[in-house]
Amino acid sequence: MRKSLFRKPGASQNRQQPEISASYSATAQERKEAFRHIFAYGKPHRWTFALVCVCAVLAILADLLQPYLVKVVIDDHLMEGRTDMSLLWLVGGAYAALALISLLFTYWQNNLLQHIGQNIVAKLRKDLFGHIQKLSMSFFDRTPIGSLVTNESSDTESISQFFTQVLLSLIRDGLTLVFILVFMFQLDVMLALYSSLLLPIIAIIAAVFRSWLRRTYQAARTQLSRMVAFVAENLAGMSLIQAFNQEEEQFKQFENRNRSYWKANVKEIRTNVLFNRSFDILGNVSVALLVWIGGMAVFHRELEFGVLYAFISYIRQFFQPINAITQQWNTFQSTTVSMDRLYRIFATKPEVRDPEPAQAVMVQPSGIHGEIAYRGVEFGYSPDIPVINRLDLKIEAGQMIGIVGVTGAGKSSLMSLLCRFYDVTAGSIEIDGVDVRSIPQSTLHRIIGLVQQEPFLYSGSIVDNVRMFDESYTREQVEEACRFVGAEPFIRRLERGYDTVLSERGSGLSAGERQMLSFARIVLLQPRILILDEATANLDSFTEQLVQHALKVVSAGRTTLVIAHRLSTIMHADRIIVMKHGDIVEQGTHAELIELDGYYRELYEHSKGGQGLEELQTG
Ligand SMILES: Nc1ncnc2c1ncn2[C@@H]1O[C@H](COP(=O)(O)OP(=O)(O)OP(=O)(O)O)[C@@H](O)[C@H]1O
């Protein structure tokens, strides 16, 4: 059973909890919690992390020893005028071995790290999806689906980048810097001190660029999400755009967004290039100074030539890790935003919760009779706007009840409360005398079956859609259910019959056909209570007859509540409930209500007059 049945997309008035959006910024305490929560994902991999560190250290040492070896050859061999080749061969071999060691350990380090990253992201995605599935409808009311898709895809990916890139850079590049300084001081303290003067200059450049880089990065991300949101909305509403001939206007709007994104991207790239080039310039200036100062020292025989060579190599390598760490700053920025967002979802507790085991009433779905009682029920999506006002209603087991009322009267809300998509703010709802809040939700949702106004079909075969991918139901059972509700003739007409793969949301079928498949689901799942939000789409008279027949066979023997948009559906209901502004204003059979000459009759006459059809267009 899908929880989204009675959800009005974007209709939320519930603003008790802030929406989880890209612009959300966490408090220091929340950020700390977010870090702790996300770091916990790395904990099971701590030994692998340790191995990564070992690999990183070995690879760095192998890299940094190479200039040192050249220094040995220059100072101890060439400058000494020695002609014996054995040392040259030895050092050459050692150089090649170091290069190989560096390659191997870098490869292992990257492999291990990617393995950790993928494991973390897979677990995070799984946990997030599982958690989102348990959240209440109120959460989905205030959270755009697009942003949840982003959470599930790019936010989890950015967390993985944190473990694979940011952490690695901090470890590898941080260690490289330390080792380079150690090597330099070990070679010549004076030159090392001169070189250290670079550190404050580097720090100033990094600080200046840091905020600039962050701003341009964020601007580019904002423009990208604007463009993605625009495309998503447009694709979803393409039929409307075409029907209203809005393609050109929408294209212009897209072009504007596309251009803004392009501009922001170019700016970001330009800033990045400028930043990298500043380091390059600084690196070249440092080498020039080193050549000058060191050259003078070599000239005066105060410094060995090999040491100068090694220094020049080290100073060149010095900028690489600093550059890399600063580059990772952007990734780190987006990671913290993602961490905040994910943590906020994980910290959201379902508002509708299962009863504590001690208070739970363990009913058997098959043993339920289907008697329903609303007792003094009050409800509102936000505390200040009541939707249902102290409502009392008793429905006998096995009855068929029609619910009518103008749009916004509260019909769907009444049904959502029965399914516990939301909890009542006062009063209670009982099934066979048991408060629905005492029944575990998994049991409750097996007791109540839903047929939506726009039945949701998945991309998959007809068989899978009817059995909701639950393979404990056999194909024969599915076919029998479809035959039972009269859906078989139209299924047989499809090219691949029961194996026809439906496109997304079942768009290849008519509204009536989709409803018939929903009825088949009910026959298969056998809930004791059936809620039907009848399709408003004008069904052709043949399909309408089929749907009517299906409803008749499906509702037999179970308590059925029909939110009626067409009078023909509920004229023969045992009782019709007439709702207005969250209250039941009239109830009785069709004949009684017509006789009463009240609100129902008014609606009836109005619909007849307005449409010239025997329909009650209430929805
Ligand atoms: N998810 C929601 N968040 C906030 N308000 C909502 C939500 N769903 C419905 N409402 C509001 O609650 C009131 C009752 O809506 P409800 O959907 O129950 O009416 P309805 O009689 O079923 O209408 P319709 O026939 O159009 O489906 C309306 O004012 C509606 O705007």
XYZ file of C-alpha atoms and ligand atoms in Angstrom:
650
model
C 0.000 0.000 0.000
C 1.374 3.376 -0.979
C 1.349 6.061 1.602
C 1.267 8.883 -0.914
C -2.390 8.318 -1.696
C -3.929 11.355 -0.102
C -0.987 13.621 -0.345
C -1.616 16.924 -2.045
C 1.718 17.768 -3.634
C 2.870 21.179 -2.567
C -0.263 21.717 -0.521
C 1.592 21.790 2.708
C 0.658 24.324 5.308
C 2.615 22.474 7.935
C 5.618 24.566 8.758
C 6.372 23.196 12.205
C 9.682 21.774 11.052
C 11.845 23.532 8.500
C 12.134 22.065 5.059
C 15.399 20.304 4.327
C 16.704 22.474 1.554
C 20.012 23.365 0.022
C 20.050 26.690 1.837
C 19.648 25.097 5.250
C 22.516 25.967 7.585
C 23.228 23.998 10.729
C 24.164 25.234 14.174
C 27.626 24.401 15.549
C 26.146 21.684 17.758
C 24.192 20.157 14.858
C 27.304 20.225 12.694
C 29.267 18.425 15.400
C 26.545 15.805 15.629
C 26.480 15.512 11.840
C 30.237 14.902 11.747
C 29.976 12.332 14.495
C 27.137 10.559 12.726
C 28.890 10.459 9.359
C 32.275 9.547 10.831
C 30.633 6.520 12.403
C 30.345 5.182 8.839
C 34.131 5.219 8.562
C 34.668 3.406 11.866
C 34.287 -0.181 10.613
C 36.993 0.618 8.052
C 39.548 2.031 10.511
C 42.076 -0.765 9.949
C 41.860 -0.349 6.222
C 42.355 3.386 6.791
C 45.470 2.571 8.811
C 46.733 0.452 5.914
C 46.022 3.360 3.538
C 48.146 5.614 5.778
C 51.001 3.101 5.730
C 50.801 2.914 1.928
C 50.709 6.723 1.722
C 53.795 7.102 3.930
C 55.740 4.520 1.925
C 54.737 6.085 -1.396
C 55.705 9.572 -0.186
C 59.055 8.394 1.153
C 59.751 6.586 -2.101
C 58.957 9.798 -3.995
C 61.008 12.064 -1.793
C 64.040 9.824 -1.696
C 64.470 10.115 -5.443
C 65.972 13.680 -5.483
C 68.132 12.625 -2.538
C 69.606 9.805 -4.579
C 70.416 12.192 -7.411
C 72.115 14.452 -4.847
C 74.272 11.495 -3.735
C 75.288 10.793 -7.347
C 76.122 14.447 -8.028
C 78.012 15.190 -4.797
C 79.627 11.871 -4.000
C 80.344 10.726 -7.518
C 80.279 13.243 -10.328
C 81.649 16.223 -8.356
C 84.330 13.992 -6.892
C 85.345 13.057 -10.429
C 84.926 9.318 -9.764
C 84.770 7.138 -12.823
C 83.686 3.841 -11.335
C 80.243 2.975 -12.703
C 79.113 0.572 -10.016
C 77.707 3.320 -7.735
C 75.924 4.854 -10.708
C 74.338 1.493 -11.522
C 73.416 0.999 -7.887
C 71.833 4.430 -7.516
C 70.111 4.094 -10.892
C 68.648 0.748 -9.798
C 67.568 2.195 -6.449
C 65.948 5.140 -8.238
C 63.953 2.782 -10.476
C 63.019 0.637 -7.459
C 61.778 3.714 -5.576
C 59.688 4.779 -8.556
C 58.172 1.288 -8.664
C 57.530 1.261 -4.913
C 55.833 4.661 -5.136
C 53.669 3.426 -8.024
C 52.669 0.228 -6.234
C 51.841 1.844 -2.908
C 49.948 4.696 -4.565
C 47.941 2.096 -6.491
C 47.134 0.071 -3.357
C 46.324 3.175 -1.388
C 43.880 4.364 -4.066
C 42.321 0.937 -4.450
C 41.810 0.505 -0.724
C 40.406 3.971 -0.394
C 37.957 3.569 -3.271
C 36.849 0.303 -1.723
C 36.182 2.068 1.593
C 34.463 4.979 -0.148
C 32.126 2.741 -2.158
C 31.280 0.664 0.914
C 30.480 3.763 2.907
C 28.353 5.328 0.212
C 26.431 2.079 -0.405
C 25.685 1.679 3.313
C 24.760 5.340 3.663
C 22.370 5.161 0.697
C 20.783 2.004 2.082
C 20.317 3.483 5.553
C 18.977 6.727 4.150
C 16.460 5.008 1.891
C 15.341 2.761 4.741
C 14.979 5.750 7.045
C 13.074 7.870 4.509
C 10.674 4.988 3.924
C 9.728 5.038 7.595
C 9.047 8.757 7.793
C 5.536 10.103 8.109
C 3.500 11.831 5.421
C 3.982 15.187 7.147
C 7.697 14.896 6.342
C 6.938 14.349 2.661
C 4.489 17.263 2.759
C 7.237 19.682 3.678
C 10.148 18.095 1.793
C 10.301 18.394 -1.991
C 10.826 15.013 -3.625
C 13.558 16.524 -5.823
C 15.604 17.396 -2.766
C 15.290 13.824 -1.435
C 16.533 12.510 -4.760
C 19.537 14.836 -4.398
C 20.108 13.585 -0.852
C 19.996 9.980 -1.972
C 22.296 10.511 -4.964
C 24.692 13.449 -4.826
C 24.824 14.044 -1.062
C 25.828 10.463 -0.364
C 28.340 10.684 -3.216
C 29.865 13.799 -1.738
C 30.276 12.025 1.618
C 32.148 9.272 -0.203
C 34.377 11.943 -1.767
C 35.111 13.189 1.713
C 36.491 9.806 2.726
C 38.280 9.124 -0.545
C 39.568 12.577 -1.499
C 39.477 15.040 1.382
C 40.790 12.665 4.029
C 43.339 11.198 1.648
C 44.569 14.644 0.674
C 44.863 15.691 4.305
C 46.874 12.577 5.127
C 48.964 12.252 1.974
C 49.571 15.902 1.181
C 49.960 16.881 4.832
C 52.568 14.159 5.331
C 54.312 15.089 2.075
C 54.700 18.665 3.306
C 56.095 17.541 6.652
C 58.528 15.107 5.014
C 59.689 17.708 2.492
C 60.458 20.123 5.350
C 62.295 17.379 7.239
C 64.379 16.527 4.155
C 65.147 20.187 3.531
C 66.283 20.857 7.109
C 68.318 17.719 7.041
C 70.066 18.866 3.847
C 70.780 22.492 4.740
C 69.316 24.438 7.648
C 69.964 27.896 6.212
C 68.336 27.199 2.850
C 65.496 25.438 4.627
C 64.916 28.544 6.764
C 64.875 30.751 3.652
C 62.393 28.371 2.054
C 60.206 28.440 5.146
C 59.643 32.136 4.482
C 57.373 30.928 1.705
C 54.926 29.421 4.165
C 53.296 32.704 5.332
C 53.042 33.912 1.699
C 51.363 30.641 0.731
C 49.043 30.924 3.718
C 48.007 34.474 2.686
C 47.317 33.441 -0.919
C 45.353 30.399 0.247
C 43.328 32.505 2.699
C 42.513 35.150 0.087
C 41.475 32.586 -2.477
C 39.676 30.333 -0.042
C 36.619 32.547 0.395
C 36.719 33.535 -3.264
C 36.856 29.903 -4.349
C 34.035 29.020 -1.967
C 31.798 31.821 -3.218
C 32.271 30.937 -6.873
C 31.822 27.228 -6.108
C 28.586 27.836 -4.225
C 27.295 30.177 -6.920
C 27.907 27.491 -9.553
C 26.151 24.824 -7.437
C 23.162 27.116 -6.834
C 22.794 27.823 -10.541
C 23.074 24.123 -11.304
C 20.345 23.144 -8.841
C 18.107 25.932 -10.208
C 18.544 24.580 -13.679
C 17.968 20.968 -12.619
C 14.831 21.918 -10.679
C 13.525 23.831 -13.698
C 14.148 20.891 -16.037
C 12.542 18.427 -13.617
C 9.440 20.581 -13.208
C 9.171 21.146 -16.947
C 9.471 17.504 -17.854
C 6.817 16.594 -15.288
C 4.432 19.195 -16.712
C 5.284 18.762 -20.399
C 1.700 17.946 -21.418
C 0.477 21.205 -19.875
C 3.259 23.198 -21.508
C 2.408 21.784 -24.912
C -1.325 22.176 -24.388
C -0.870 25.859 -23.526
C 1.707 26.409 -26.240
C 4.288 27.500 -23.705
C 7.323 25.817 -25.293
C 8.913 29.058 -26.480
C 8.441 30.854 -23.162
C 9.780 27.876 -21.208
C 12.682 27.569 -23.620
C 13.575 31.225 -22.975
C 13.445 30.628 -19.233
C 15.623 27.568 -19.622
C 18.083 29.542 -21.703
C 18.328 32.190 -18.961
C 19.067 29.565 -16.326
C 21.457 27.736 -18.597
C 23.307 30.978 -19.266
C 23.492 31.844 -15.551
C 24.916 28.391 -14.857
C 27.435 28.787 -17.675
C 28.513 32.208 -16.318
C 28.875 30.885 -12.771
C 30.867 27.905 -14.032
C 33.215 30.060 -16.107
C 33.780 32.293 -13.077
C 34.538 29.292 -10.911
C 36.997 27.876 -13.445
C 38.645 31.283 -13.876
C 39.140 31.625 -10.120
C 40.574 28.132 -9.951
C 42.988 28.813 -12.800
C 44.057 32.107 -11.199
C 44.653 30.341 -7.907
C 46.723 27.589 -9.484
C 48.708 30.052 -11.568
C 49.506 32.194 -8.492
C 51.071 29.132 -6.940
C 52.917 28.389 -10.163
C 54.305 31.930 -10.234
C 55.270 31.698 -6.582
C 56.900 28.330 -7.254
C 58.922 29.730 -10.171
C 59.962 32.820 -8.210
C 61.060 30.555 -5.332
C 63.124 28.401 -7.693
C 64.722 31.541 -9.178
C 65.564 32.849 -5.696
C 66.875 29.454 -4.689
C 69.048 29.257 -7.792
C 70.375 32.718 -6.993
C 70.983 32.239 -3.245
C 71.987 28.581 -3.546
C 74.058 29.251 -6.683
C 76.037 31.904 -4.813
C 76.591 29.450 -1.957
C 77.727 26.731 -4.384
C 79.983 29.279 -6.063
C 81.566 30.095 -2.727
C 81.833 26.381 -1.953
C 79.493 26.805 1.031
C 76.960 24.420 -0.461
C 77.249 21.223 -2.428
C 75.757 21.300 -5.912
C 73.800 18.093 -5.290
C 72.138 19.662 -2.254
C 71.024 22.621 -4.382
C 69.602 20.226 -6.979
C 67.685 18.319 -4.297
C 66.406 21.596 -2.820
C 65.118 22.781 -6.178
C 63.303 19.459 -6.634
C 61.802 19.672 -3.152
C 60.682 23.274 -3.528
C 58.911 22.313 -6.769
C 57.181 19.440 -4.996
C 56.343 21.708 -2.071
C 53.545 23.524 -3.913
C 51.796 20.435 -5.174
C 50.415 19.252 -1.812
C 49.448 22.762 -0.739
C 47.599 23.210 -3.993
C 45.905 19.834 -3.583
C 44.805 20.550 -0.005
C 43.351 23.929 -1.002
C 41.559 22.316 -3.931
C 39.977 19.871 -1.518
C 38.552 22.782 0.408
C 35.680 23.005 -2.098
C 34.930 19.324 -1.766
C 35.064 19.702 1.972
C 32.606 22.617 1.779
C 30.096 20.627 -0.221
C 30.647 17.650 2.063
C 29.747 19.645 5.152
C 26.567 20.889 3.450
C 25.722 17.292 2.489
C 26.534 16.034 5.975
C 24.230 18.648 7.495
C 21.435 17.745 5.134
C 21.747 13.992 5.592
C 22.079 14.284 9.339
C 18.932 16.388 9.429
C 17.010 13.644 7.664
C 18.466 10.952 9.909
C 17.591 13.064 12.950
C 13.965 13.365 11.791
C 11.839 10.892 13.705
C 8.592 9.595 12.232
C 5.701 11.530 13.740
C 3.465 8.503 13.342
C 5.082 5.729 15.341
C 4.320 2.146 16.119
C 3.004 1.446 19.629
C 5.466 0.290 22.277
C 5.469 -3.540 22.309
C 3.754 -3.545 25.718
C 0.903 -1.366 24.422
C 0.596 -2.998 20.978
C -2.568 -4.929 20.220
C -1.594 -7.844 18.022
C -4.628 -8.382 15.813
C -4.795 -10.893 12.992
C -5.716 -9.098 9.741
C -7.807 -12.072 8.622
C -9.726 -12.035 11.927
C -10.834 -8.384 11.571
C -14.532 -7.766 10.889
C -14.036 -4.239 9.596
C -16.119 -2.122 11.968
C -14.858 1.461 12.043
C -15.517 4.194 14.611
C -14.350 7.818 14.557
C -14.747 9.228 18.080
C -14.536 12.985 18.543
C -11.804 13.195 15.918
C -10.027 16.513 15.441
C -7.215 17.103 12.999
C -5.308 19.801 11.134
C -2.143 19.700 9.017
C -0.958 22.698 11.011
C -2.126 23.467 14.550
C -3.871 26.711 13.638
C -5.888 25.440 10.648
C -8.416 22.757 11.650
C -9.415 20.381 8.874
C -11.588 17.893 10.800
C -13.730 19.195 13.693
C -14.822 16.843 16.505
C -16.132 14.268 14.095
C -18.070 11.164 15.166
C -18.847 8.385 12.716
C -19.642 4.707 13.098
C -19.447 2.298 10.178
C -20.704 -1.282 10.461
C -18.538 -4.118 9.217
C -19.140 -4.955 5.551
C -21.015 -1.750 4.750
C -20.383 0.319 1.667
C -20.098 3.995 2.498
C -19.990 6.825 -0.011
C -18.321 10.055 1.047
C -19.183 13.235 -0.808
C -18.519 16.929 -0.389
C -16.985 19.783 -2.328
C -13.254 19.905 -2.824
C -11.351 20.619 0.388
C -14.223 19.360 2.588
C -11.875 16.889 4.299
C -12.834 13.578 2.659
C -9.296 12.469 1.878
C -8.029 13.681 5.256
C -10.615 11.487 6.968
C -9.266 8.457 5.102
C -5.616 9.418 5.716
C -6.348 9.382 9.440
C -7.830 5.896 9.228
C -4.652 4.677 7.486
C -2.557 6.546 10.078
C -0.693 8.574 7.495
C -1.256 11.271 10.107
C -2.362 11.008 13.715
C -5.498 12.655 15.058
C -4.873 15.705 17.237
C -7.803 14.744 19.494
C -10.215 11.815 19.742
C -9.545 8.376 18.330
C -10.240 6.057 15.428
C -10.986 2.426 16.121
C -11.181 -0.701 14.019
C -13.234 -3.445 15.715
C -12.933 -1.430 18.918
C -9.112 -1.218 18.788
C -7.475 2.201 18.523
C -5.520 2.306 15.259
C -2.581 3.776 17.219
C -2.314 0.474 19.122
C -2.032 -1.605 15.959
C 1.462 -1.942 14.432
C 1.477 -0.075 11.137
C 2.504 -3.125 9.129
C -0.620 -4.931 10.402
C -2.854 -1.899 9.919
C -1.733 -1.581 6.323
C -2.619 -5.201 5.714
C -6.089 -4.583 7.123
C -6.753 -1.555 4.920
C -6.411 -1.611 1.147
C -6.306 1.479 -1.023
C -7.330 2.180 -4.556
C -6.066 5.568 -5.510
C -7.658 8.210 -7.642
C -4.521 8.043 -9.786
C -3.366 4.480 -9.097
C 0.385 4.280 -8.890
C 1.958 1.740 -11.182
C 5.655 0.940 -11.229
C 7.873 0.361 -14.224
C 7.512 -3.396 -14.425
C 5.273 -6.112 -15.823
C 1.541 -6.289 -15.139
C 2.103 -9.391 -13.018
C 4.663 -7.591 -10.853
C 2.468 -4.529 -10.551
C -0.506 -6.511 -9.334
C 1.482 -8.500 -6.797
C 3.582 -5.422 -5.913
C 6.768 -7.391 -6.628
C 5.895 -9.803 -3.793
C 6.811 -13.143 -5.316
C 5.009 -15.108 -2.648
C 1.958 -14.552 -4.876
C 2.041 -16.843 -7.884
C 1.374 -15.804 -11.449
C -1.768 -17.955 -11.380
C -3.068 -16.050 -8.365
C -2.404 -12.757 -10.155
C -4.217 -13.931 -13.256
C -7.133 -15.164 -11.186
C -7.384 -11.790 -9.407
C -7.362 -9.970 -12.742
C -10.050 -12.295 -14.112
C -12.095 -11.778 -10.965
C -12.241 -8.005 -11.368
C -12.783 -8.264 -15.129
C -9.394 -6.842 -16.121
C -8.394 -9.865 -18.169
C -9.943 -8.841 -21.526
C -7.944 -5.613 -21.735
C -4.764 -7.337 -20.508
C -5.126 -10.020 -23.172
C -5.448 -7.314 -25.803
C -1.996 -5.988 -24.863
C 0.796 -7.288 -27.060
C 2.557 -9.272 -24.312
C -0.464 -9.841 -22.087
C 0.442 -10.212 -18.426
C 4.117 -9.772 -19.269
C 3.586 -6.341 -20.791
C 6.105 -4.047 -19.187
C 4.377 -0.844 -18.154
C 6.126 2.433 -18.683
C 6.706 4.760 -15.764
C 3.493 5.280 -13.756
C 1.649 3.018 -16.179
C 1.253 5.796 -18.727
C 0.461 3.262 -21.448
C -2.891 2.450 -19.796
C -6.095 4.442 -19.410
C -7.195 5.730 -15.986
C -9.921 3.080 -15.835
C -7.497 0.289 -16.738
C -5.066 1.445 -14.078
C -7.870 1.368 -11.532
C -8.808 -2.162 -12.569
C -5.251 -3.282 -11.846
C -5.520 -1.652 -8.421
C -8.702 -3.629 -7.801
C -6.837 -6.799 -8.726
C -4.222 -5.895 -6.117
C -6.989 -5.708 -3.532
C -8.350 -9.116 -4.500
C -4.864 -10.547 -4.095
C -3.996 -8.848 -0.811
C -7.471 -9.408 0.698
C -7.666 -6.411 3.090
C -10.760 -6.323 5.341
C -11.313 -2.625 4.708
C -11.165 -0.994 1.300
C -10.763 2.700 0.632
C -11.418 3.850 -2.884
C -10.664 7.339 -4.103
C -12.679 7.172 -7.247
C -11.109 8.441 -10.471
C -12.416 11.820 -11.552
C -11.254 11.343 -15.104
C -14.153 10.873 -17.438
C -14.188 7.192 -18.129
C -15.893 6.074 -21.302
C -19.137 4.300 -20.569
C -17.685 0.871 -21.365
C -14.700 1.255 -19.000
C -16.979 2.805 -16.398
C -19.148 -0.294 -16.493
C -16.058 -2.444 -16.061
C -14.898 -0.346 -13.101
C -18.362 -0.498 -11.571
C -18.390 -4.239 -11.907
C -14.903 -4.483 -10.434
C -15.879 -2.313 -7.480
C -18.926 -4.465 -6.853
C -16.987 -7.714 -6.748
C -14.095 -6.255 -4.782
C -16.236 -4.552 -2.143
C -18.354 -7.633 -1.480
C -17.775 -8.820 2.061
C -15.492 -5.992 3.119
C -16.090 -2.568 4.630
C -15.738 -0.173 1.721
C -15.327 3.582 1.868
C -15.656 5.342 -1.452
C -14.721 8.979 -1.916
C -17.205 9.586 -4.668
C -16.823 11.973 -7.524
C -19.545 10.346 -9.602
C -22.949 9.796 -8.184
C -23.416 6.590 -10.128
C -20.704 4.963 -8.007
C -22.354 5.466 -4.652
C -26.052 5.761 -5.384
C -26.532 2.252 -4.092
C -24.178 2.656 -1.106
C -25.529 1.534 2.274
C -24.943 5.059 3.513
C -23.717 8.338 2.071
C -21.735 10.713 4.276
C -21.926 14.356 3.217
C -19.002 16.502 4.352
C -18.572 20.258 4.537
C -15.664 22.176 6.124
C -14.451 19.132 8.033
C -17.877 18.206 9.454
C -20.443 15.584 8.545
C -23.473 17.658 7.694
C -25.800 14.928 6.440
C -25.880 11.173 6.145
C -28.278 8.538 4.867
C -29.099 6.611 1.725
C -29.357 8.411 -1.615
C -33.141 8.361 -1.451
C -33.180 9.639 2.148
C -30.812 12.469 1.354
C -32.753 13.555 -1.716
C -35.871 13.456 0.410
C -34.135 15.535 3.084
C -33.782 18.290 0.511
C -30.585 19.664 2.074
C -26.934 20.116 1.095
C -26.672 16.762 -0.709
C -29.660 17.569 -2.861
C -28.158 20.974 -3.592
C -24.906 19.332 -4.735
C -26.864 16.813 -6.737
C -29.039 19.400 -8.479
C -26.038 21.615 -9.068
C -24.054 18.836 -10.697
C -26.985 17.818 -12.837
C -27.650 21.370 -13.920
C -24.006 22.191 -14.516
C -23.025 19.093 -16.387
C -26.249 17.826 -17.835
C -24.948 14.444 -16.703
C -25.959 12.179 -13.938
C -22.759 12.907 -12.134
C -21.842 14.496 -8.909
C -18.671 16.346 -9.630
C -17.526 17.005 -6.155
C -13.784 16.607 -6.544
N -0.820 17.482 2.872
C -1.507 18.557 3.223
N -0.885 19.567 3.879
C -1.591 20.660 4.246
N -2.902 20.836 4.003
C -3.556 19.869 3.354
C -2.896 18.679 2.922
N -3.798 17.892 2.303
C -4.972 18.570 2.342
N -4.827 19.750 2.965
C -5.875 20.748 3.224
O -6.840 20.159 4.059
C -8.136 20.503 3.651
C -8.959 19.239 3.385
O -8.375 18.582 2.270
P -8.837 17.149 1.766
O -7.867 16.711 0.752
O -9.081 16.268 2.916
O -10.215 17.526 1.068
P -11.056 16.641 0.065
O -12.479 16.828 0.457
O -10.539 15.273 -0.012
O -10.769 17.404 -1.301
P -10.702 16.763 -2.780
O -12.078 16.329 -3.155
O -10.243 17.902 -3.611
O -9.709 15.657 -2.743
C -7.992 21.394 2.449
O -8.085 22.739 2.894
C -6.601 21.100 1.934
O -6.026 22.223 1.326
